[in-house]
Short mmCIF file of C-alpha atoms in Angstrom, two decimals:
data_model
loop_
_atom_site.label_atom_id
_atom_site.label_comp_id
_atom_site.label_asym_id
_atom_site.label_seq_id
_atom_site.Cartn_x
_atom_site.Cartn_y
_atom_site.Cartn_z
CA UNK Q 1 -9.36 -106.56 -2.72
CA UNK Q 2 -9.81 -102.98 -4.12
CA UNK Q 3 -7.62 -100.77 -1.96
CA UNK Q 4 -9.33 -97.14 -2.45
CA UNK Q 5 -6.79 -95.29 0.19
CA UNK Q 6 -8.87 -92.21 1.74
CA UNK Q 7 -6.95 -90.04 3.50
CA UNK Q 8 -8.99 -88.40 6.83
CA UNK Q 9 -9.04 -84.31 6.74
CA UNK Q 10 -9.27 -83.57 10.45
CA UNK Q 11 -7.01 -81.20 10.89
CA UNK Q 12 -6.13 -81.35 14.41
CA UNK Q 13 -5.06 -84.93 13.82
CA UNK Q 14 -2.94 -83.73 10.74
CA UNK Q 15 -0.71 -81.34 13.49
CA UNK Q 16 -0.45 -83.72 15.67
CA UNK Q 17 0.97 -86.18 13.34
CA UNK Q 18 3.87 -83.76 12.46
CA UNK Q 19 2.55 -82.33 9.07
CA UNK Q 20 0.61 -85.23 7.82
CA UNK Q 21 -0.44 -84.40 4.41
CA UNK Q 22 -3.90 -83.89 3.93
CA UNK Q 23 -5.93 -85.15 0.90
CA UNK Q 24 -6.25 -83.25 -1.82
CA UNK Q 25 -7.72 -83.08 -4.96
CA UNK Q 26 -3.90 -82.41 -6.41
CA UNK Q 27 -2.62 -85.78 -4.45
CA UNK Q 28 -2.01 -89.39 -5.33
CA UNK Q 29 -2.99 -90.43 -2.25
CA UNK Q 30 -6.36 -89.63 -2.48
CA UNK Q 31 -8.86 -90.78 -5.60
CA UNK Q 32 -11.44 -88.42 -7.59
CA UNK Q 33 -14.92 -89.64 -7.66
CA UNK Q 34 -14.83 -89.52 -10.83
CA UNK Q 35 -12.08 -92.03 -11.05
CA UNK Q 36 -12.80 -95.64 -11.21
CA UNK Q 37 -10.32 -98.60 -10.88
CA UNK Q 38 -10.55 -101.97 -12.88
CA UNK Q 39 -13.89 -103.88 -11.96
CA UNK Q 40 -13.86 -106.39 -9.72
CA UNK Q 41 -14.04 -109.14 -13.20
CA UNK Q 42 -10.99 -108.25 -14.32
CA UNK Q 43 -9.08 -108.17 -11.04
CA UNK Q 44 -10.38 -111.75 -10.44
CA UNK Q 45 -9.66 -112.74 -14.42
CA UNK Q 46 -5.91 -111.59 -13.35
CA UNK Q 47 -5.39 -113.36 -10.11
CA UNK Q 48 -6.30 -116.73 -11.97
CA UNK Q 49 -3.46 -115.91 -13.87
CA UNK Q 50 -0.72 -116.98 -11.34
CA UNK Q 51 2.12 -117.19 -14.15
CA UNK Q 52 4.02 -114.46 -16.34
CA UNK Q 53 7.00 -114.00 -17.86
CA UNK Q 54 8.27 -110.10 -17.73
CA UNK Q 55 10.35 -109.42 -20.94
CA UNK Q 56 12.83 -106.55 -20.63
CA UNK Q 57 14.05 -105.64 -24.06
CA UNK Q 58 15.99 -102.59 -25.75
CA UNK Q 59 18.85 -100.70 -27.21
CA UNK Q 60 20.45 -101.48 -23.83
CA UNK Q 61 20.56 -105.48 -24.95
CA UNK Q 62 23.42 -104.86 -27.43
CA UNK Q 63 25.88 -103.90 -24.43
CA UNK Q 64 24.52 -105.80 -21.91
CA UNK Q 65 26.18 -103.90 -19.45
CA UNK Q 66 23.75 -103.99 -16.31
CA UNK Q 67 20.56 -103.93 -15.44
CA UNK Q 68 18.46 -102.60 -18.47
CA UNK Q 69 19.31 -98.73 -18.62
CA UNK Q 70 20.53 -97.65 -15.63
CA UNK Q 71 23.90 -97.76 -16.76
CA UNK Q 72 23.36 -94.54 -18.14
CA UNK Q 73 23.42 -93.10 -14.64
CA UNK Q 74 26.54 -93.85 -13.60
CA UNK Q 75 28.45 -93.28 -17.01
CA UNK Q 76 29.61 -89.48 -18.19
CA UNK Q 77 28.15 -87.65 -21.21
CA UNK Q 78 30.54 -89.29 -24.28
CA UNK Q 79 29.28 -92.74 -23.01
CA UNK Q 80 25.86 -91.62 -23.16
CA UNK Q 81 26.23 -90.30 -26.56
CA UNK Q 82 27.27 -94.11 -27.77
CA UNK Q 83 24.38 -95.10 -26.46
CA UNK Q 84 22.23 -92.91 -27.56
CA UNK Q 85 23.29 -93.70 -30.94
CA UNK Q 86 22.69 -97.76 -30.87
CA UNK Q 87 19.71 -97.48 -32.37
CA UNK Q 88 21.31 -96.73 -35.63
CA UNK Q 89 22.82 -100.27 -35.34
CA UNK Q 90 20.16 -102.38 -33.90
CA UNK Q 91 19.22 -105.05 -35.85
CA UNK Q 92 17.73 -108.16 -33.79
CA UNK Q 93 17.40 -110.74 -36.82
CA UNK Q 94 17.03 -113.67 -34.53
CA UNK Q 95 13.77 -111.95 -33.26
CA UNK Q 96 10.93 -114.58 -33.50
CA UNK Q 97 7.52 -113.69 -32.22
CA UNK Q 98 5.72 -117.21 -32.77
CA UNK Q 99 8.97 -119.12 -31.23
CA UNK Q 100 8.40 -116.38 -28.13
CA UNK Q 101 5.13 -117.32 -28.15
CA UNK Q 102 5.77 -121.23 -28.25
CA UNK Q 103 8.01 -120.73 -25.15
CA UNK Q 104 5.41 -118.93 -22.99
CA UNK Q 105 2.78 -122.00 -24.21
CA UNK Q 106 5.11 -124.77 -23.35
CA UNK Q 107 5.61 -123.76 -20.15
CA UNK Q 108 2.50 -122.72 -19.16
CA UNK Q 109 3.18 -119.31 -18.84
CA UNK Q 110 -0.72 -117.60 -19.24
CA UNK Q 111 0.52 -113.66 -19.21
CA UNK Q 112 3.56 -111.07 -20.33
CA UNK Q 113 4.60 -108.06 -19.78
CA UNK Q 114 6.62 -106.60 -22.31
CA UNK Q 115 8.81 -103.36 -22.61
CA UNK Q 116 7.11 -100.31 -24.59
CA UNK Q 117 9.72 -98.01 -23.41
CA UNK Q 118 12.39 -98.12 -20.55
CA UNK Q 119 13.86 -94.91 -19.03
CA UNK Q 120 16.14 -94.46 -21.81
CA UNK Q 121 13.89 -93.09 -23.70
CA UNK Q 122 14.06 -95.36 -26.62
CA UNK Q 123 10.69 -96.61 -27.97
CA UNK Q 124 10.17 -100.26 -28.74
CA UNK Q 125 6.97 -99.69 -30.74
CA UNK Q 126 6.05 -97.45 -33.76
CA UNK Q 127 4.75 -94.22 -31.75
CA UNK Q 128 3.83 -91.28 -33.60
CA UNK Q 129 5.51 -88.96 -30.96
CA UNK Q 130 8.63 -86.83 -31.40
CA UNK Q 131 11.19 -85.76 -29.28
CA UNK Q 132 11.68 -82.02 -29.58
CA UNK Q 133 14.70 -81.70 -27.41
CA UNK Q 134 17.59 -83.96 -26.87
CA UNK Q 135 20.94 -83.30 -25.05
CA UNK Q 136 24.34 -82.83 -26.43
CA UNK Q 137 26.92 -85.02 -25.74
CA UNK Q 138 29.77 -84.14 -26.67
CA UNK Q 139 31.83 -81.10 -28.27
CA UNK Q 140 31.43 -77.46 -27.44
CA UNK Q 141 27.66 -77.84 -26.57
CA UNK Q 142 28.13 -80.93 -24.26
CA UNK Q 143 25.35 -80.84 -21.73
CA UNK Q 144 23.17 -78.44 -23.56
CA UNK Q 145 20.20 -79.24 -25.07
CA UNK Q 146 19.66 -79.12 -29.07
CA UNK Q 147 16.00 -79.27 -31.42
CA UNK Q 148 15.66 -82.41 -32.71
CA UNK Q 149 13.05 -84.09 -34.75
CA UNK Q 150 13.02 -87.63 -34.09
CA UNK Q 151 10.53 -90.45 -32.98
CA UNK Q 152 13.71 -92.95 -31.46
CA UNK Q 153 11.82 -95.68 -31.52
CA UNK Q 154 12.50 -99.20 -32.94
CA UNK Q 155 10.93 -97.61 -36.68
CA UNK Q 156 14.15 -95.95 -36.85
CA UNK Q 157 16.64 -98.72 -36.47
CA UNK Q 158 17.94 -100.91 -39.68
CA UNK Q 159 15.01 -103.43 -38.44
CA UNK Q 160 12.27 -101.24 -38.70
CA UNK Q 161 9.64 -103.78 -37.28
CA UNK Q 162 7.00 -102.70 -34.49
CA UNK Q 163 7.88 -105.97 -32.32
CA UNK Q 164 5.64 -105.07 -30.13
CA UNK Q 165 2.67 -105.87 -32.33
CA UNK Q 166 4.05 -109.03 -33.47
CA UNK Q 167 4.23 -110.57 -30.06
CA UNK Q 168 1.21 -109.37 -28.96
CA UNK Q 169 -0.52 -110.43 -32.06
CA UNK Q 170 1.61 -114.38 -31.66
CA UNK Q 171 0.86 -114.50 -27.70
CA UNK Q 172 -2.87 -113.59 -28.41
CA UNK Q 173 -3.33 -116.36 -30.74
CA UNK Q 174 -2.04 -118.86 -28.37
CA UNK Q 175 -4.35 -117.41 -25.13
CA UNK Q 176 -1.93 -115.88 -23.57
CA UNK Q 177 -2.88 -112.23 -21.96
CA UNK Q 178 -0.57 -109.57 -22.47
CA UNK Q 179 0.66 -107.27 -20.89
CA UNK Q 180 2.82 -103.67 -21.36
CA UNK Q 181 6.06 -101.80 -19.35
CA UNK Q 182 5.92 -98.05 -19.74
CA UNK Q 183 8.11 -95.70 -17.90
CA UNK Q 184 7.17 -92.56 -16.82
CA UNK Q 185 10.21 -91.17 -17.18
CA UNK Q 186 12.38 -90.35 -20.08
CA UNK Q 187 16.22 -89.50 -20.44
CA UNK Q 188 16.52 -88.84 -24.08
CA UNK Q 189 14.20 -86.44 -24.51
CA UNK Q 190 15.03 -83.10 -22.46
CA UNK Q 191 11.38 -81.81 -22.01
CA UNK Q 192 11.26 -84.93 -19.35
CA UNK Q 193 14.46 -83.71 -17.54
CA UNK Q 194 12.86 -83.03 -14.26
CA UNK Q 195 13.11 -86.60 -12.69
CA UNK Q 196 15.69 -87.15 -9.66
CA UNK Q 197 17.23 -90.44 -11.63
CA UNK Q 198 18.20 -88.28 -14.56
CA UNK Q 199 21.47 -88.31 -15.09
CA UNK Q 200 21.12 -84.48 -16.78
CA UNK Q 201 18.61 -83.62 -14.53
CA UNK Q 202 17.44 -80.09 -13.99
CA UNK Q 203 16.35 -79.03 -10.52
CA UNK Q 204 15.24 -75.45 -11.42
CA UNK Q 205 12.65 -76.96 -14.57
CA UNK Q 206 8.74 -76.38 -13.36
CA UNK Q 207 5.66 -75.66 -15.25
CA UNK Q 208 6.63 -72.31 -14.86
CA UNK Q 209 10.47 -72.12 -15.72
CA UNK Q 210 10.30 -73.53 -19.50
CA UNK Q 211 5.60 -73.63 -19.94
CA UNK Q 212 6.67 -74.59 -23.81
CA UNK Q 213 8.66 -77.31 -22.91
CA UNK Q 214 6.16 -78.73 -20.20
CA UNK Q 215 3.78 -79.12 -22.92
CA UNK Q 216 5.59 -80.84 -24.62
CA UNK Q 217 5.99 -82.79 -22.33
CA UNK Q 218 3.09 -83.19 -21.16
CA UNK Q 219 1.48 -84.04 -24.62
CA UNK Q 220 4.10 -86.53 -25.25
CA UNK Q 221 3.64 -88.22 -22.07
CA UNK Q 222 0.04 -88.82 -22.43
CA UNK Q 223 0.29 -89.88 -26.12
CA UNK Q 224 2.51 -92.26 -25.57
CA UNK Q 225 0.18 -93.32 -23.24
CA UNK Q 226 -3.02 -93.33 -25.55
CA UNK Q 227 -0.75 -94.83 -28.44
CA UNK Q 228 0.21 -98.20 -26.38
CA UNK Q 229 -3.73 -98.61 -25.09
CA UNK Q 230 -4.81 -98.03 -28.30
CA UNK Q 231 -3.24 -99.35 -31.12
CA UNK Q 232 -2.64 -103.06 -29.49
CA UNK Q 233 -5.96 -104.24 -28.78
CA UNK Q 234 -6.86 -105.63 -25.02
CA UNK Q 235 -4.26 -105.00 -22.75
CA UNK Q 236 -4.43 -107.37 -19.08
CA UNK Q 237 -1.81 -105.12 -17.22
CA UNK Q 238 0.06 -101.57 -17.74
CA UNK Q 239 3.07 -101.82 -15.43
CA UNK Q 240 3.91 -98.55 -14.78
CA UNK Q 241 7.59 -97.11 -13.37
CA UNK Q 242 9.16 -94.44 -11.62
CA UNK Q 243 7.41 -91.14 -11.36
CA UNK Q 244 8.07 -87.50 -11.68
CA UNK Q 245 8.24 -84.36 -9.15
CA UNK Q 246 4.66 -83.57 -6.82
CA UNK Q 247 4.54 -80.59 -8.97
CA UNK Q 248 3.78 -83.22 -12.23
CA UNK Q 249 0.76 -84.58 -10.41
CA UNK Q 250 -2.04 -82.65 -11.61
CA UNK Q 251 -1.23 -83.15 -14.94
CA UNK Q 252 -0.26 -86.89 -14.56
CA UNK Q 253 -3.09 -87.34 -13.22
CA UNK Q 254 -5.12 -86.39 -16.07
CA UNK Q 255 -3.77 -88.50 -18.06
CA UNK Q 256 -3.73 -91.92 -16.06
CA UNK Q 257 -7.86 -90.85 -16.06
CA UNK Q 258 -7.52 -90.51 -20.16
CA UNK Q 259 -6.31 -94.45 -19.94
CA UNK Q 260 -9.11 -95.52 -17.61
CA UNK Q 261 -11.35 -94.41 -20.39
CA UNK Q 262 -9.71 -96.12 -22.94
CA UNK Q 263 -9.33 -99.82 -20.83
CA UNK Q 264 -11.51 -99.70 -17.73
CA UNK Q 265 -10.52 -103.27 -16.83
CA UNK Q 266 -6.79 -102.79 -17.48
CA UNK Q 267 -4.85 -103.05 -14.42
CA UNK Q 268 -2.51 -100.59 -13.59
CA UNK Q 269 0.78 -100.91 -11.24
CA UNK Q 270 0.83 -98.09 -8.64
CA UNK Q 271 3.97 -96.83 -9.20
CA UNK Q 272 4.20 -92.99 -10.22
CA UNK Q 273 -0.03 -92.64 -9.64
CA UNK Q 274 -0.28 -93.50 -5.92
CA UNK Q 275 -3.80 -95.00 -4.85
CA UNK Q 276 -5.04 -94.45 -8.48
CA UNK Q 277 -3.24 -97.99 -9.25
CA UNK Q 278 -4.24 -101.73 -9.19
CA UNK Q 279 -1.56 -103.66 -8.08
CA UNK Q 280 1.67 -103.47 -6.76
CA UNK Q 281 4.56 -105.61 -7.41
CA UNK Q 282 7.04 -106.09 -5.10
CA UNK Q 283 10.55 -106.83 -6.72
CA UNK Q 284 13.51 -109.46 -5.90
CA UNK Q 285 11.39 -110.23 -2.99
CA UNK Q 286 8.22 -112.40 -1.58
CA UNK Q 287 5.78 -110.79 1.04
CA UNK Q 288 5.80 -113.51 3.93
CA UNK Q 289 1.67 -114.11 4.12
CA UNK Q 290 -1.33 -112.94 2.53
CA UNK Q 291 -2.22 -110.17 4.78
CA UNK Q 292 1.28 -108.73 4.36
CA UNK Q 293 1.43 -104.76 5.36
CA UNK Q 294 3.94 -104.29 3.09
CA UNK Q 295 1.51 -105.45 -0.11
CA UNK Q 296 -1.82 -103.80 0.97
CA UNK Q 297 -3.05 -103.95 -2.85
CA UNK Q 298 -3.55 -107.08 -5.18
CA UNK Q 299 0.40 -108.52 -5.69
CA UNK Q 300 2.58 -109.78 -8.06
CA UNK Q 301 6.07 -110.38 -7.40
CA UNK Q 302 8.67 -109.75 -10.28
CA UNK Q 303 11.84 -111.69 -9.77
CA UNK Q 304 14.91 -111.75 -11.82
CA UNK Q 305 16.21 -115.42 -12.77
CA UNK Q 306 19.40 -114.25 -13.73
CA UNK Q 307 21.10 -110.88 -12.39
CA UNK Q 308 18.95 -108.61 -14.29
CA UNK Q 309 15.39 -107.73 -15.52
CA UNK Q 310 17.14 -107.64 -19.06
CA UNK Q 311 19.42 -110.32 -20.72
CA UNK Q 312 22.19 -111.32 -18.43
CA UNK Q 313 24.88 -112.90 -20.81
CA UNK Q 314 26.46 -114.79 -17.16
CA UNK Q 315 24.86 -118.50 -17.72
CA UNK Q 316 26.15 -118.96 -13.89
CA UNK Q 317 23.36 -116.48 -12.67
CA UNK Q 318 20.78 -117.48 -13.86
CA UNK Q 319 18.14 -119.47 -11.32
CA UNK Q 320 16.70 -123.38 -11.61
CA UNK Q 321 13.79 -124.67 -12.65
CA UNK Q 322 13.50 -125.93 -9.06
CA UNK Q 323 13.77 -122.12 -7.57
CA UNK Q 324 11.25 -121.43 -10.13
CA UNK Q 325 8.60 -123.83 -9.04
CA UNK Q 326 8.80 -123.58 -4.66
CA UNK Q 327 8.94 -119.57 -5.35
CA UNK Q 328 5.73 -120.59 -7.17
CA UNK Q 329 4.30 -122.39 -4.66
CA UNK Q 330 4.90 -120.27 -1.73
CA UNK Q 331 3.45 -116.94 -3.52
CA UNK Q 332 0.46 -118.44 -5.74
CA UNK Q 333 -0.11 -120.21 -1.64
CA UNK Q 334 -0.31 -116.54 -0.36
CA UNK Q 335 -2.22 -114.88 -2.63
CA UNK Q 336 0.27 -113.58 -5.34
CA UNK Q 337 1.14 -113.38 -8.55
CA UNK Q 338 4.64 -115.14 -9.78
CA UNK Q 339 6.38 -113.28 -12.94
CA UNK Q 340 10.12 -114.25 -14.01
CA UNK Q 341 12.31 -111.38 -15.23
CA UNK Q 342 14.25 -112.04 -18.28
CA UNK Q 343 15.48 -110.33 -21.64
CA UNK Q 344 16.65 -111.40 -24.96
CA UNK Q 345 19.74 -110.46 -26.11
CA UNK Q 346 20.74 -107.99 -28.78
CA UNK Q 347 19.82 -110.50 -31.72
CA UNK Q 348 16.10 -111.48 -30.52
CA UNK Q 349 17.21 -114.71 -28.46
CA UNK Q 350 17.06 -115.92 -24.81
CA UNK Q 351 19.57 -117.44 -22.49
CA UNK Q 352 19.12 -120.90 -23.09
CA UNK Q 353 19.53 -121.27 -19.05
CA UNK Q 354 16.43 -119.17 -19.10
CA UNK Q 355 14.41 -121.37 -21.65
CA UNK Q 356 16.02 -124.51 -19.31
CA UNK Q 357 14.79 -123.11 -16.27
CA UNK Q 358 11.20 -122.35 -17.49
CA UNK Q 359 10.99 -125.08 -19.89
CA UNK Q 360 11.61 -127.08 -16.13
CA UNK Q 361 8.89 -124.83 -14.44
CA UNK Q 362 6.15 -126.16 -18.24
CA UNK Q 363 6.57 -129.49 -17.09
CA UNK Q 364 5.99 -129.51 -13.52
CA UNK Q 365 3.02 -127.24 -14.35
CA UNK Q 366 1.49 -129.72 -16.66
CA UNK Q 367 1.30 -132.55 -13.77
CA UNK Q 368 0.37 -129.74 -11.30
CA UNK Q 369 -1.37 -126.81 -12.86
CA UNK Q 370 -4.45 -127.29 -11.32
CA UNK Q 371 -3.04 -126.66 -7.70
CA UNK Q 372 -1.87 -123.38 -9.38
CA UNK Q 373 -4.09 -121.62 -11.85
CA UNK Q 374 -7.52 -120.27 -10.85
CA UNK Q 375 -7.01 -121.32 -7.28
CA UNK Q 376 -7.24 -118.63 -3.73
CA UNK Q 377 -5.35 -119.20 -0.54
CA UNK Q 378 -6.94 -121.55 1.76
CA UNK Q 379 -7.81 -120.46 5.09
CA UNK Q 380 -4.18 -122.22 6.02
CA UNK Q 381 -1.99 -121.13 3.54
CA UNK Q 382 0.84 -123.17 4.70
CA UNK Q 383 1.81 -125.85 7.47
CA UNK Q 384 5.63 -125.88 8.91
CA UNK Q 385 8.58 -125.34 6.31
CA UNK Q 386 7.28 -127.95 3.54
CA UNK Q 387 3.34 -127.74 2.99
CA UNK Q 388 1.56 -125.14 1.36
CA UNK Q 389 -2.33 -125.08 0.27
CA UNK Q 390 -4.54 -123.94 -2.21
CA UNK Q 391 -8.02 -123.79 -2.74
CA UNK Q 392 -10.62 -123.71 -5.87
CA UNK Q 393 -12.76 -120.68 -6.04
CA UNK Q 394 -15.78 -122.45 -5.39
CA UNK Q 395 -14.06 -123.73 -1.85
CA UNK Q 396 -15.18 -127.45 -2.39
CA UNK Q 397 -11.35 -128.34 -3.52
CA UNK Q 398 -7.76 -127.85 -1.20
CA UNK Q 399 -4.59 -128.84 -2.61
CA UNK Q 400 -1.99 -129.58 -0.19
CA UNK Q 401 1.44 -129.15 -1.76
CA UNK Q 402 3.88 -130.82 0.11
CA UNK Q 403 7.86 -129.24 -0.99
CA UNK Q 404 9.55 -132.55 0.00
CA UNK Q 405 8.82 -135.89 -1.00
CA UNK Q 406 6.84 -136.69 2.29
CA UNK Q 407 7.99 -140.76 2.46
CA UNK Q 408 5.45 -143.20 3.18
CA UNK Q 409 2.52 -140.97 4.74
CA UNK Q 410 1.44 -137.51 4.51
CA UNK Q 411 0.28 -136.01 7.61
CA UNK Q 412 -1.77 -132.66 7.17
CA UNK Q 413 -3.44 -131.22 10.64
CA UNK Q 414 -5.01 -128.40 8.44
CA UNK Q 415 -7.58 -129.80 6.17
CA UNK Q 416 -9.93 -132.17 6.74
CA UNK Q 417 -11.74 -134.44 4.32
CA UNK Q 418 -15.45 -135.06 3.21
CA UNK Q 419 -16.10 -138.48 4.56
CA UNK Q 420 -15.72 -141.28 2.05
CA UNK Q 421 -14.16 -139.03 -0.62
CA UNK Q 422 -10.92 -139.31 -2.82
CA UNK Q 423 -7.72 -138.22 -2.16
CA UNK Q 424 -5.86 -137.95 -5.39
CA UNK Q 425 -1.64 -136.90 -6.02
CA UNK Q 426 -2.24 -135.26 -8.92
CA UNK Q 427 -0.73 -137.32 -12.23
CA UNK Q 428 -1.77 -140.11 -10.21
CA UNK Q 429 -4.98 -142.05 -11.41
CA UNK Q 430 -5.25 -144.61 -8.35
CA UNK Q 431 -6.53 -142.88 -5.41
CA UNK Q 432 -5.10 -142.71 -2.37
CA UNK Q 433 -6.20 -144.31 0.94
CA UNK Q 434 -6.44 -141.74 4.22
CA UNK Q 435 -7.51 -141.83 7.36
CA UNK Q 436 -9.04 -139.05 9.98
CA UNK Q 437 -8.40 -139.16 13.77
CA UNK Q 438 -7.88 -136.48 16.41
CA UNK Q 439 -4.23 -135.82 15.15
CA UNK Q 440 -5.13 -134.92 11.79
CA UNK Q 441 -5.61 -136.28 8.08
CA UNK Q 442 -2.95 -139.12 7.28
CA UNK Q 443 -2.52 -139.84 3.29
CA UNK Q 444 -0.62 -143.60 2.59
CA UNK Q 445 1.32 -142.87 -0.37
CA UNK Q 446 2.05 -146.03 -2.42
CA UNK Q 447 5.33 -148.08 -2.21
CA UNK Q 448 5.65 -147.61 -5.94
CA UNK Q 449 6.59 -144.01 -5.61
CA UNK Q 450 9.32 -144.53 -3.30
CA UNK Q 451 11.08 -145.10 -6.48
CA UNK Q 452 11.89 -141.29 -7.95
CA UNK Q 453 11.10 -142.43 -11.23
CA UNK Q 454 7.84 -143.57 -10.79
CA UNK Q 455 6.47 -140.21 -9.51
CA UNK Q 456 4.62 -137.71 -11.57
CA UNK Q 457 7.30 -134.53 -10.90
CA UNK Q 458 10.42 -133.98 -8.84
CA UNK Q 459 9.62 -132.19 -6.28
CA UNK Q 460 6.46 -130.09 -4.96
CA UNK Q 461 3.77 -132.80 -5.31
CA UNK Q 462 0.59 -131.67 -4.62
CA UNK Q 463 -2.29 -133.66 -3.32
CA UNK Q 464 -6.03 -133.15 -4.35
CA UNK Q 465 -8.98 -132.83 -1.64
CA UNK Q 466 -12.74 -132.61 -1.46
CA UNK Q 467 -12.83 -130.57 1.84
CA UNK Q 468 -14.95 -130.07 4.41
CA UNK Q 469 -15.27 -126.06 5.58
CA UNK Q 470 -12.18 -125.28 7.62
CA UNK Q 471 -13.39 -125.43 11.24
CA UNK Q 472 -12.42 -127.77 14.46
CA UNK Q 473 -11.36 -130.77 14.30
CA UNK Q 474 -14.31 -133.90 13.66
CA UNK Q 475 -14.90 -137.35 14.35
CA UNK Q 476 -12.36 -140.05 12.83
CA UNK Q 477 -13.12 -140.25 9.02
CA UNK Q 478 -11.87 -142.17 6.23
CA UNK Q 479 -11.96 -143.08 2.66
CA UNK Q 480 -13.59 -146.50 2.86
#
C-alpha cells in the first residue's frame, strides 16, 4: 500500500500535542503535489520479488575490520588517513561479475542491491564528480581541510574497472533486477561535513556559514545522484541511507524530485527523505505480522548472515541455509521482502559459508518457489509456531507451509478446500488424499516420506491448495 503521510494543520491540536510539527512545504513529512511515488505496477512487480541478496562492497573490504565503514568513527585522524589512502592499493582480481551472477541464479535469488557509495566517501562506480575539499590527517594541518581534485572512486585504484556496470550488465542478462546503495552522507569529502555520524563533523557549517562550499555540496550530492539513475539503465530499488541536518531539506528535497523524473517506477527506501520514500527496510530484525506499526510502508527486511553487512572473514558467524529458509517463510508469510547481507572480500570473492548457506536456500527454492515468489499473505498468515500460508494473486491458490515435518497427517483449521480438488506437497507428483469435517482440513501424507530421504526438501514443506474464500467453517468435504 502507498503510504502518502499527511500531516493535519489545525493548530490548536498542534499546542496541545506539545509542539507537534506542522506540515510544511520545507518538511519530509509531508509530500508536494507535485511529487509522485512509484506506480502502483512497479510496487506490485517488487513485492513478487520476495528474494535479494544485498552486496556491501568497498575500500573497507581490504581491512575487514567491522561493519563496512563505521570503523572510521571510532578510530583517530592517522588511522583515517590509512584508510583514506586504500584506494591506491585496491586491486580485487578475483572480481567476477558472471560467477556473481551465476550465484544469485542458482539460488534463486531474483534482485540485488549493490553498493554505489558507503559513508566513506569512496565511489564504487566511475562518477564524474570531484571532491573539492578533503581533510588532513596528519602533520601540522591535521584536522584542517585542504583543495583537492579528485573523483575517489574505484577509476582511481590499480583496477580501474566500473564494477558496478559489469554486474549490473551480468545480473541483467540472467533476469535478475537490480538494485543500488547510495549514502547520503559523505566523510571524505569536507563540503558534506555537516552530518552528526561524522567523525570531523562541524556543528557551526549551514548554508550560510561556508554558501561556496554548500554548493558544492549540493551539486555533488545530486549528481551523484543523476549519475547512478542514469548511466545504468533500469534500476528496481535505490536504497537510500542516513540523512543530513533539517536545514539540508529543502535542497534534498529537490533533488530526490530530480530522480523521480529520471525513474518514476524506481523504488526508493525512506531513509534521509521521510514520506517521499517507497519502502522501508527494517534491519537485523522481522516485524511480527503484516499490519505491523512499526513497518507502515511496503517492507523488506535486510539481515546480515554473518556479523556484518560487508565481508565478515569469521566462518563461525555466518548463518545456515536452514535460518535462511524459515526467516523466509515467516516474512514472504507476512507480507515482506527477505534480502541477505553479505560482502566480498578485498579480492572480489565471497565467504564460501555464505555461497553454502544460499546455495542451501537455491535448492529448497527450486522444490518450493512457487509458495514463495509472486504470492500475498493469506487472510491467515500463520497457524501456531509451525504453519505459515501464502496465497497466489489471483486468490484461487493457498500454500500451507508447515516448518516441521508434520508426521503422518497435516491438520490445518485455516483453509478450507474446493470440494473434490487436489492437494499437492509440492515436488510431489501423487496427490494427496484429505478430508473436511468440523475440526478442520486433515492432509494423509504418504508412508513413503516418513523416510527423510524420500522427501522433496528438509524442512519447510509446503502444501498446494485450490481454496475456497476464507470464511466459516462448511460441510465435511473431501477429495474423492
Amino acid at each position: 500500500m502507498r503510504r502518502l503521510h499527511i500531516l493535519t494543520t489545525i493548530a490548536l491540536a498542534v499546542c496541545l500535542a506539545g509542539g507537534a510539527r506542522l506540515a510544511r512545504a520545507d518538511d519530509p513529512d509531508h509530500v508536494d503535489t507535485d511529487y509522485k511515488h512509484a506506480s502502483q505496477k512497479a510496487l506490485e512487480a517488487w513485492k513478487d520479488l520476495k528474494f535479494g541478496l544485498r552486496i556491501h562492497w568497498g575500500v573497507y573490504s581490504i581491512w575487514a575490520d567491522g561493519p563496512e565503514s563505521w570503523p572510521l568513527t571510532r578510530h583517530p585522524l592517522d588511522w583515517q588517513g590509512q584508510y583514506a589512502q586504500l584506494y591506491k592499493t585496491w586491486n580485487p582480481t578475483q572480481f567476477d561479475p558472471d560467477e556473481w551472477a551465476d550465484m544469485m541464479a542458482r539460488d534463486g535469488i531474483k534482485f540485488f542491491v549493490i553498493t554505489t557509495k558507503h559513508h566513506d566517501g569512496f565511489s564504487m562506480y566511475d562518477t564524474h564528480t570531484t571532491v573539492k575539499k578533503r581533510f588532513v590527517y596528519s602533520g601540522p594541518g591535521a584536522g584542517k581541510m585542504e583543495d583537492c581534485d579528485l573523483r575517489y572512486s574505484i577509476m582511481e585504484t590499480p583496477y580501474g574497472r566500473d564494477v558496478l556496470r559489469e554486474i549490473i550488465d551480468a545480473a541483467n542478462k540472467r533476469a535478475i533486477k537490480p538494485g543500488l546503495y547510495f549514502s547520503h552522507i559523505d566523510w571524505y569529502d569536507a563540503d558534506f561535513r555537516m552530518d552528526q555520524w561524522n567523525p570531523n563533523r562541524d556543528k557551526s557549517y549551514t548554508p550560510q556559514s561556508d554558501p561556496a562550499a554548500w554548493k558544492r555540496f549540493v551539486a555533488r550530492h545530486r549528481e551523484q545522484i543523476r549519475e547512478i539513475l542514469t548511466n545504468y539503465g533500469k534500476i528496481s530499488e535505490v536504497s537510500l541511507d542516513m540523512n543530513f541536518p533539517d536545514f539540508a531539506w529543502p535542497d534534498v528535497k529537490e533533488t530526490i524530485k530530480m530522480a523521480r523524473k529520471l525513474q518514476p517506477d524506481c523504488l526508493f527506501r525512506n531513509r534521509g527523505i521521510g514520506a517521499y520514500g517507497d519502502y522501508h527496510t527494517p534491519e537485523n530484525w522481522i516485524p511480527d505480522s503484516p499490519r505491523s506499526k512499526e513497518s507502515p510502508l511496503p517492507w523488506q527486511v535486510i539481515h546480515t548472515l554473518g556479523r556484518y553487512m560487508s565481508y565478515d572473514p569469521d566462518g563461525s558467524a555466518y548463518k545456515s541455509g536452514e535460518w535462511i529458509v524459515s526467516n523466509l517463510v515467516d516474512i514472504v508469510a507476512k507480507g515482506g521482502l527477505f534480502m541477505v547481507g553479505i560482502g566480498p572480500d578485498g579480492e572480489g570473492k565471497f565467504h564460501p559459508k555464505a555461497i553454502e548457506a544460499l546455495d542451501y536456500a537455491g535448492n529448497w527454492l527450486r522444490v518450493n518457489g512457487a509458495a514463495i515468489y509472486s504470492t500475498r499473505p493469506w487472510a491467515y498468515w500463520k497457524e501456531g509456531d509451525d504453519l505459515r500460508y501464502t496465497r497466489t494473486k489471483d486468490d484461487k491458490t493457498v500454500y500451507a507451509i508447515s516448518l516441521k515435518w508434520p508426521g503422518s497427517t497435516l491438520h490445518l483449521k485455516s483453509v478450507r478446500p474446493r470440494n473434490g480438488s487436489q492437494i499437492t506437497m509440492l515436488g510431489v507428483r501423487q496427490p494427496l488424499t484429505w478430508h473436511w469435517d468440523s475440526t478442520g482440513l486433515t492432509i494423509d501424507i504418504p508412508t513413503k516420506l516418513q523416510t527423510p530421504k524420500n522427501r522433496p526438501c528438509k524442512q519447510a514443506w509446503a502444501f498446494r491448495i485450490a481454496a475456497q474464500p476464507a470464511g466459516p467453517i462448511s460441510p465435511e468435504i473431501s477429495s474423492k
